[in-house]
Amino acid sequence: MNTIKLFVRWRSPSILLSRTITTKKKLHDPSEDEQLPIFQYPISKSSDRRVYVWGLAETGALGIHLPRSKKSGKKAYRNNFNLVWHPMRSSFCERFDVTKLACGYGFTVAAVKTNEQHKVFGTGINTDSQIGYHAPRIGHPLEMLLSPAPIYIPYTSLETKITGLAAGRAHTLILTDNEGVYTLGNNAYGQCGRKINPNEEYRGSMASHNIKRLGKEKIVDVCCGQDHSLFITESGRVYACGWGADGQTGLGAYTNQGFPALVKGDITSEKIVKVASTVDCVLALNEQGDVFVWGFGLLGLGPNVQQSTKPKQVPAPLFGRNEFNPDSMITNVACGIGHLAAITNKGDLYMWGRNRHGCLGLGHDKDQHFPLKIGIGAHVLSVKCSVDHTVAMCKPFT
């Protein structure tokens, strides 16, 4: 034991001395340099936009690429992680001026403003060319992109701007300011607004379809359900195409629609300003703040109405409009898979539909057949509905 102690004591000074000498040799005096490079980092401004992503990352939908090592024995082109548990800043959106975003089933599209023109980038699942044609070599199209890549769009002018994006299960709608709508991806049910070809191969397809106008009118907004598409014209008319098995096209039938057709029913003479859809139910909002619904689910029309092939108005008194509150009107609507939401101009939130895991916020898990005001204790600004949860942005009452 004594020998060991002496050995340690004897080595310690030499080690310290050696480190001291080595450190002194590596020290550098900045004053000896005539001129040092100056690095200036960008300062964040209030107008800057930041994009945060989280959730399932393995498909590439988040645009985060961390490839697996070859030693892992798994496919190297897949991500080295499956989930992003907390909101994470998108490095892609730090480099580009992103103006619009849309999320599909395992993929994401983003509109980007550059010095040359407006472009659209896509990342994630691409089995049906829903984010364009991408191939490292001819004849080998990629079915998955882990990082955002530009989507080729056959613009007729470099001045064309992207004003809207929408994404469904395997198709994408790109709305422009003066060239109508470009559609990409799967058209098995006519959701891309063109003729249905039963034998069409979508993998590795370079096809894109352009819908310039509908009824000689300019298209001002677009929306995607699971496999159907909705278009709003400048006069407030709604056109629909795609899968109609649950009445979600609102065309009065359960058949698929290959080309956009005018939706009638209770919205025939209404000016619609917004539509919302996620799967097979649709909400529409007119400029007077009235709500219309069609498709499949608990539509808010009572327990006996769970399907409608044509738009029907949800009675205004269900949202608090009456002789004592005549100015109340709905300003925003949202659709989840089985639950729906509407916000009034006074910041009240109404919800109804399937109450999976308590997503309606009622304090229980029973379904709700009529719109019911939710007690939040704040002024609701916007709301988003997912599969089985709901998020609302609010501000304090003043």
Short mmCIF file of C-alpha atoms in Angstrom, two decimals, residues 57-382:
data_model
loop_
_atom_site.label_atom_id
_atom_site.label_comp_id
_atom_site.label_asym_id
_atom_site.label_seq_id
_atom_site.Cartn_x
_atom_site.Cartn_y
_atom_site.Cartn_z
CA ALA A 57 -40.39 11.37 -38.06
CA GLU A 58 -39.64 7.99 -39.64
CA THR A 59 -41.61 8.73 -42.82
CA GLY A 60 -39.76 12.00 -43.43
CA ALA A 61 -42.87 14.12 -42.96
CA LEU A 62 -41.01 16.39 -40.51
CA GLY A 63 -38.19 17.05 -42.97
CA ILE A 64 -35.53 15.97 -40.46
CA HIS A 65 -32.94 13.56 -41.86
CA LEU A 66 -30.66 11.58 -39.54
CA PRO A 67 -29.77 8.43 -41.51
CA ARG A 68 -29.12 5.10 -39.85
CA SER A 69 -25.63 3.67 -39.85
CA LYS A 70 -24.89 0.63 -42.00
CA LYS A 71 -23.91 -1.29 -38.88
CA SER A 72 -27.46 -1.13 -37.56
CA GLY A 73 -28.55 -3.75 -40.07
CA LYS A 74 -31.63 -1.70 -40.97
CA LYS A 75 -32.36 0.24 -44.12
CA ALA A 76 -29.90 3.13 -44.17
CA TYR A 77 -32.22 5.56 -45.95
CA ARG A 78 -34.66 5.48 -43.04
CA ASN A 79 -34.34 7.91 -40.15
CA ASN A 80 -32.35 6.91 -37.09
CA PHE A 81 -35.27 7.90 -34.87
CA ASN A 82 -39.03 7.39 -35.03
CA LEU A 83 -40.53 10.19 -32.98
CA VAL A 84 -39.90 13.81 -32.11
CA TRP A 85 -41.45 14.14 -28.69
CA HIS A 86 -41.27 17.92 -28.34
CA PRO A 87 -41.64 20.83 -30.81
CA MET A 88 -38.39 21.23 -32.74
CA ARG A 89 -37.42 24.11 -35.01
CA SER A 90 -37.30 23.18 -38.69
CA SER A 91 -33.85 23.90 -40.13
CA PHE A 92 -35.33 23.98 -43.63
CA CYS A 93 -37.72 26.76 -42.69
CA GLU A 94 -34.85 28.71 -41.13
CA ARG A 95 -33.20 28.92 -44.55
CA PHE A 96 -36.27 29.75 -46.61
CA ASP A 97 -39.18 32.16 -46.44
CA VAL A 98 -42.06 29.71 -45.90
CA THR A 99 -45.49 31.24 -46.55
CA LYS A 100 -47.87 28.23 -46.51
CA LEU A 101 -47.89 24.72 -45.06
CA ALA A 102 -50.09 21.64 -45.44
CA CYS A 103 -49.91 18.18 -43.86
CA GLY A 104 -51.06 15.01 -45.59
CA TYR A 105 -50.96 11.38 -44.47
CA GLY A 106 -47.24 11.03 -43.76
CA PHE A 107 -46.06 13.93 -45.90
CA THR A 108 -45.77 17.71 -45.74
CA VAL A 109 -45.77 20.42 -48.40
CA ALA A 110 -44.51 23.98 -47.97
CA ALA A 111 -44.80 27.07 -50.17
CA VAL A 112 -41.54 29.02 -50.31
CA LYS A 113 -40.91 32.54 -51.55
CA THR A 114 -37.52 32.98 -53.22
CA ASN A 115 -35.91 35.83 -55.13
CA GLU A 116 -36.71 34.13 -58.44
CA GLN A 117 -40.22 32.75 -57.92
CA HIS A 118 -42.61 31.01 -55.55
CA LYS A 119 -41.86 27.31 -55.17
CA VAL A 120 -43.37 24.31 -53.39
CA PHE A 121 -41.26 21.80 -51.47
CA GLY A 122 -42.35 18.37 -50.31
CA THR A 123 -41.05 15.81 -47.84
CA GLY A 124 -42.25 12.45 -46.57
CA ILE A 125 -44.20 9.60 -48.15
CA ASN A 126 -44.35 9.79 -51.95
CA THR A 127 -45.82 6.44 -52.99
CA ASP A 128 -48.36 8.14 -55.27
CA SER A 129 -46.21 11.08 -56.43
CA GLN A 130 -48.19 13.35 -54.14
CA ILE A 131 -45.08 15.47 -53.68
CA GLY A 132 -43.92 15.20 -57.28
CA TYR A 133 -41.44 13.07 -59.18
CA HIS A 134 -38.06 12.54 -57.52
CA ALA A 135 -35.56 9.99 -58.79
CA PRO A 136 -31.80 9.64 -58.18
CA ARG A 137 -31.63 7.90 -61.54
CA ILE A 138 -34.08 7.24 -64.36
CA GLY A 139 -36.60 4.53 -63.61
CA HIS A 140 -36.01 4.53 -59.86
CA PRO A 141 -38.46 7.04 -58.34
CA LEU A 142 -38.25 7.68 -54.62
CA GLU A 143 -41.23 6.60 -52.54
CA MET A 144 -40.02 8.53 -49.51
CA LEU A 145 -38.15 11.79 -49.03
CA LEU A 146 -36.51 12.46 -45.67
CA SER A 147 -35.60 16.05 -46.54
CA PRO A 148 -37.66 18.71 -48.37
CA ALA A 149 -37.15 18.79 -52.13
CA PRO A 150 -38.65 21.16 -54.74
CA ILE A 151 -41.75 19.97 -56.57
CA TYR A 152 -41.82 20.68 -60.29
CA ILE A 153 -44.87 22.72 -61.26
CA PRO A 154 -45.33 23.72 -64.92
CA TYR A 155 -45.96 27.42 -64.33
CA THR A 156 -46.58 29.59 -67.37
CA SER A 157 -45.10 32.63 -65.62
CA LEU A 158 -42.28 33.15 -63.13
CA GLU A 159 -44.45 35.79 -61.44
CA THR A 160 -47.01 33.20 -60.28
CA LYS A 161 -47.53 33.14 -56.51
CA ILE A 162 -48.71 30.34 -54.23
CA THR A 163 -51.78 31.44 -52.28
CA GLY A 164 -52.96 28.14 -50.81
CA LEU A 165 -52.03 24.52 -50.11
CA ALA A 166 -54.07 21.48 -49.13
CA ALA A 167 -53.17 17.82 -48.68
CA GLY A 168 -55.22 14.64 -48.38
CA ARG A 169 -54.33 11.00 -47.90
CA ALA A 170 -52.26 10.80 -51.09
CA HIS A 171 -52.96 13.93 -53.12
CA THR A 172 -52.00 17.60 -53.01
CA LEU A 173 -53.68 20.82 -54.16
CA ILE A 174 -51.60 23.90 -54.97
CA LEU A 175 -53.55 27.15 -55.37
CA THR A 176 -51.98 30.02 -57.32
CA ASP A 177 -52.92 33.65 -57.76
CA ASN A 178 -53.40 33.61 -61.53
CA GLU A 179 -53.01 30.04 -62.83
CA GLY A 180 -55.74 28.25 -60.91
CA VAL A 181 -55.04 25.02 -59.03
CA TYR A 182 -52.40 22.38 -59.71
CA THR A 183 -53.19 18.87 -58.45
CA LEU A 184 -50.73 16.05 -57.79
CA GLY A 185 -50.92 12.46 -56.61
CA ASN A 186 -53.52 9.73 -56.45
CA ASN A 187 -56.65 10.19 -58.56
CA ALA A 188 -58.29 6.81 -58.00
CA TYR A 189 -61.54 8.50 -56.91
CA GLY A 190 -61.21 11.68 -58.98
CA GLN A 191 -59.82 13.74 -56.10
CA CYS A 192 -57.36 15.48 -58.43
CA GLY A 193 -60.21 16.82 -60.52
CA ARG A 194 -59.58 14.84 -63.70
CA LYS A 195 -60.83 11.71 -65.44
CA ILE A 196 -60.51 8.52 -63.40
CA ASN A 197 -58.30 5.90 -65.05
CA PRO A 198 -58.66 2.53 -63.26
CA ASN A 199 -55.29 1.30 -64.60
CA GLU A 200 -53.29 4.44 -63.88
CA GLU A 201 -49.93 3.96 -62.16
CA TYR A 202 -49.21 6.73 -59.67
CA ARG A 203 -45.80 5.62 -58.45
CA GLY A 204 -43.15 7.61 -60.29
CA SER A 205 -45.74 9.69 -62.14
CA MET A 206 -44.71 13.04 -63.57
CA ALA A 207 -48.31 14.09 -64.21
CA SER A 208 -49.86 17.21 -62.75
CA HIS A 209 -53.29 18.57 -63.55
CA ASN A 210 -54.23 22.23 -63.84
CA ILE A 211 -57.74 23.48 -63.03
CA LYS A 212 -57.72 27.06 -64.25
CA ARG A 213 -61.28 28.13 -63.41
CA LEU A 214 -64.58 26.69 -62.26
CA GLY A 215 -67.77 28.02 -63.79
CA LYS A 216 -65.68 30.80 -65.41
CA GLU A 217 -64.73 31.96 -61.92
CA LYS A 218 -61.40 32.29 -60.19
CA ILE A 219 -60.67 29.77 -57.43
CA VAL A 220 -59.81 31.50 -54.14
CA ASP A 221 -59.51 28.63 -51.64
CA VAL A 222 -58.97 24.87 -51.55
CA CYS A 223 -59.47 22.09 -49.01
CA CYS A 224 -58.77 18.35 -48.90
CA GLY A 225 -60.58 15.59 -47.12
CA GLN A 226 -59.18 12.09 -47.06
CA ASP A 227 -59.83 11.34 -50.73
CA HIS A 228 -61.97 14.27 -51.88
CA SER A 229 -61.28 17.90 -52.74
CA LEU A 230 -63.21 21.13 -52.28
CA PHE A 231 -62.82 24.44 -54.11
CA ILE A 232 -64.28 27.88 -53.33
CA THR A 233 -64.70 30.43 -56.13
CA GLU A 234 -64.61 34.21 -55.80
CA SER A 235 -68.42 34.39 -55.69
CA GLY A 236 -68.54 31.92 -52.79
CA ARG A 237 -69.63 28.83 -54.69
CA VAL A 238 -68.30 25.43 -53.65
CA TYR A 239 -67.17 22.72 -56.07
CA ALA A 240 -66.26 19.17 -55.08
CA CYS A 241 -64.71 16.06 -56.58
CA GLY A 242 -63.34 12.71 -55.44
CA TRP A 243 -64.57 9.96 -53.16
CA GLY A 244 -68.30 10.18 -52.46
CA ALA A 245 -69.09 6.89 -50.70
CA ASP A 246 -70.14 8.73 -47.52
CA GLY A 247 -71.74 11.72 -49.20
CA GLN A 248 -68.70 13.92 -48.52
CA THR A 249 -68.77 15.55 -51.95
CA GLY A 250 -72.19 17.01 -51.15
CA LEU A 251 -73.44 16.29 -54.66
CA GLY A 252 -76.52 14.31 -53.61
CA ALA A 253 -75.10 10.87 -54.40
CA TYR A 254 -72.70 8.26 -53.07
CA THR A 255 -70.70 7.96 -56.29
CA ASN A 256 -67.20 9.18 -57.04
CA GLN A 257 -66.81 12.43 -58.96
CA GLY A 258 -63.97 12.78 -61.47
CA PHE A 259 -64.37 16.47 -62.27
CA PRO A 260 -65.24 19.33 -59.89
CA ALA A 261 -69.02 19.76 -59.72
CA LEU A 262 -71.10 22.50 -58.10
CA VAL A 263 -72.33 21.70 -54.59
CA LYS A 264 -75.92 22.80 -54.00
CA GLY A 265 -78.31 21.88 -51.19
CA ASP A 266 -78.74 24.57 -48.54
CA ILE A 267 -75.70 26.51 -49.81
CA THR A 268 -77.11 27.05 -53.31
CA SER A 269 -77.61 30.80 -52.87
CA GLU A 270 -75.01 31.33 -50.13
CA LYS A 271 -71.60 32.97 -50.37
CA ILE A 272 -69.28 30.48 -48.69
CA VAL A 273 -66.05 31.89 -47.27
CA LYS A 274 -64.53 28.77 -45.68
CA VAL A 275 -64.76 24.99 -45.83
CA ALA A 276 -63.15 22.46 -43.51
CA SER A 277 -62.71 18.71 -43.87
CA THR A 278 -60.38 15.99 -42.64
CA VAL A 279 -61.89 12.63 -43.60
CA ASP A 280 -65.49 12.27 -44.82
CA CYS A 281 -67.38 15.14 -43.17
CA VAL A 282 -67.44 18.77 -44.35
CA LEU A 283 -68.25 22.06 -42.62
CA ALA A 284 -68.93 25.23 -44.60
CA LEU A 285 -69.23 28.80 -43.34
CA ASN A 286 -70.99 31.66 -45.16
CA GLU A 287 -70.32 35.39 -44.82
CA GLN A 288 -73.27 35.83 -42.44
CA GLY A 289 -71.74 33.35 -39.99
CA ASP A 290 -74.08 30.44 -40.69
CA VAL A 291 -72.76 26.87 -40.59
CA PHE A 292 -73.57 24.09 -43.07
CA VAL A 293 -72.62 20.43 -42.87
CA TRP A 294 -72.65 17.29 -45.02
CA GLY A 295 -71.01 13.87 -45.25
CA PHE A 296 -70.84 11.18 -42.58
CA GLY A 297 -70.74 11.35 -38.77
CA LEU A 298 -72.48 13.12 -35.91
CA LEU A 299 -73.26 16.21 -37.96
CA GLY A 300 -74.87 18.31 -35.25
CA LEU A 301 -78.37 17.75 -36.58
CA GLY A 302 -79.50 15.34 -33.89
CA PRO A 303 -79.09 11.62 -33.16
CA ASN A 304 -81.21 10.60 -36.15
CA VAL A 305 -79.00 12.30 -38.76
CA GLN A 306 -75.59 10.71 -39.25
CA GLN A 307 -75.27 11.08 -42.98
CA SER A 308 -76.18 13.67 -45.57
CA THR A 309 -75.32 13.77 -49.26
CA LYS A 310 -76.25 17.46 -49.52
CA PRO A 311 -75.37 20.50 -47.40
CA LYS A 312 -77.74 21.20 -44.52
CA GLN A 313 -77.71 24.24 -42.27
CA VAL A 314 -77.01 23.74 -38.60
CA PRO A 315 -79.65 25.93 -36.86
CA ALA A 316 -78.14 29.24 -35.72
CA PRO A 317 -79.77 29.12 -32.23
CA LEU A 318 -77.59 26.10 -31.46
CA PHE A 319 -74.64 28.51 -31.58
CA GLY A 320 -76.25 31.07 -29.29
CA ARG A 321 -77.94 33.34 -31.83
CA ASN A 322 -81.40 34.40 -30.67
CA GLU A 323 -83.53 37.49 -30.07
CA PHE A 324 -81.44 38.38 -27.02
CA ASN A 325 -78.16 37.78 -28.85
CA PRO A 326 -78.86 38.62 -32.51
CA ASP A 327 -75.30 39.65 -33.40
CA SER A 328 -73.71 36.31 -32.57
CA MET A 329 -72.16 34.63 -35.60
CA ILE A 330 -69.64 31.90 -36.36
CA THR A 331 -66.27 33.13 -37.64
CA ASN A 332 -64.29 29.90 -37.93
CA VAL A 333 -64.88 26.15 -38.22
CA ALA A 334 -62.72 23.04 -37.92
CA CYS A 335 -63.09 19.31 -38.55
CA GLY A 336 -61.41 16.37 -36.89
CA ILE A 337 -61.93 12.76 -37.90
CA GLY A 338 -65.10 12.43 -35.85
CA HIS A 339 -65.54 15.70 -33.97
CA LEU A 340 -66.27 19.25 -35.15
CA ALA A 341 -65.81 22.76 -33.80
CA ALA A 342 -67.01 26.31 -34.41
CA ILE A 343 -65.95 29.67 -32.94
CA THR A 344 -68.22 32.71 -32.55
CA ASN A 345 -67.29 36.36 -33.00
CA LYS A 346 -67.43 36.68 -29.21
CA GLY A 347 -64.77 34.02 -28.69
CA ASP A 348 -67.09 31.20 -27.64
CA LEU A 349 -66.20 27.65 -28.69
CA TYR A 350 -68.88 25.12 -29.67
CA MET A 351 -68.11 21.45 -30.26
CA TRP A 352 -69.98 18.28 -31.17
CA GLY A 353 -69.48 14.79 -32.60
CA ARG A 354 -67.61 11.71 -31.44
CA ASN A 355 -66.11 12.30 -28.00
CA ARG A 356 -63.18 9.91 -28.34
CA HIS A 357 -60.93 10.19 -25.28
CA GLY A 358 -62.78 13.34 -24.19
CA CYS A 359 -61.69 15.37 -27.23
CA LEU A 360 -64.82 17.57 -26.96
CA GLY A 361 -63.75 18.95 -23.60
CA LEU A 362 -67.06 18.20 -21.89
CA GLY A 363 -65.63 16.48 -18.84
CA HIS A 364 -66.82 13.04 -19.99
CA ASP A 365 -66.52 10.76 -23.01
CA LYS A 366 -70.15 10.63 -24.19
CA ASP A 367 -70.87 11.63 -27.79
CA GLN A 368 -72.53 14.97 -28.48
CA HIS A 369 -75.25 15.18 -31.15
CA PHE A 370 -75.73 18.97 -31.09
CA PRO A 371 -73.24 21.86 -30.84
CA LEU A 372 -72.51 22.60 -27.20
CA LYS A 373 -70.65 25.57 -25.73
CA ILE A 374 -67.37 24.56 -24.11
CA GLY A 375 -66.25 26.17 -20.87
CA ILE A 376 -62.72 27.43 -21.45
CA GLY A 377 -62.59 30.67 -19.49
CA ALA A 378 -60.88 32.60 -22.27
CA HIS A 379 -61.58 34.23 -25.64
CA VAL A 380 -60.98 31.56 -28.30
CA LEU A 381 -59.13 32.78 -31.40
CA SER A 382 -58.64 29.57 -33.37
#
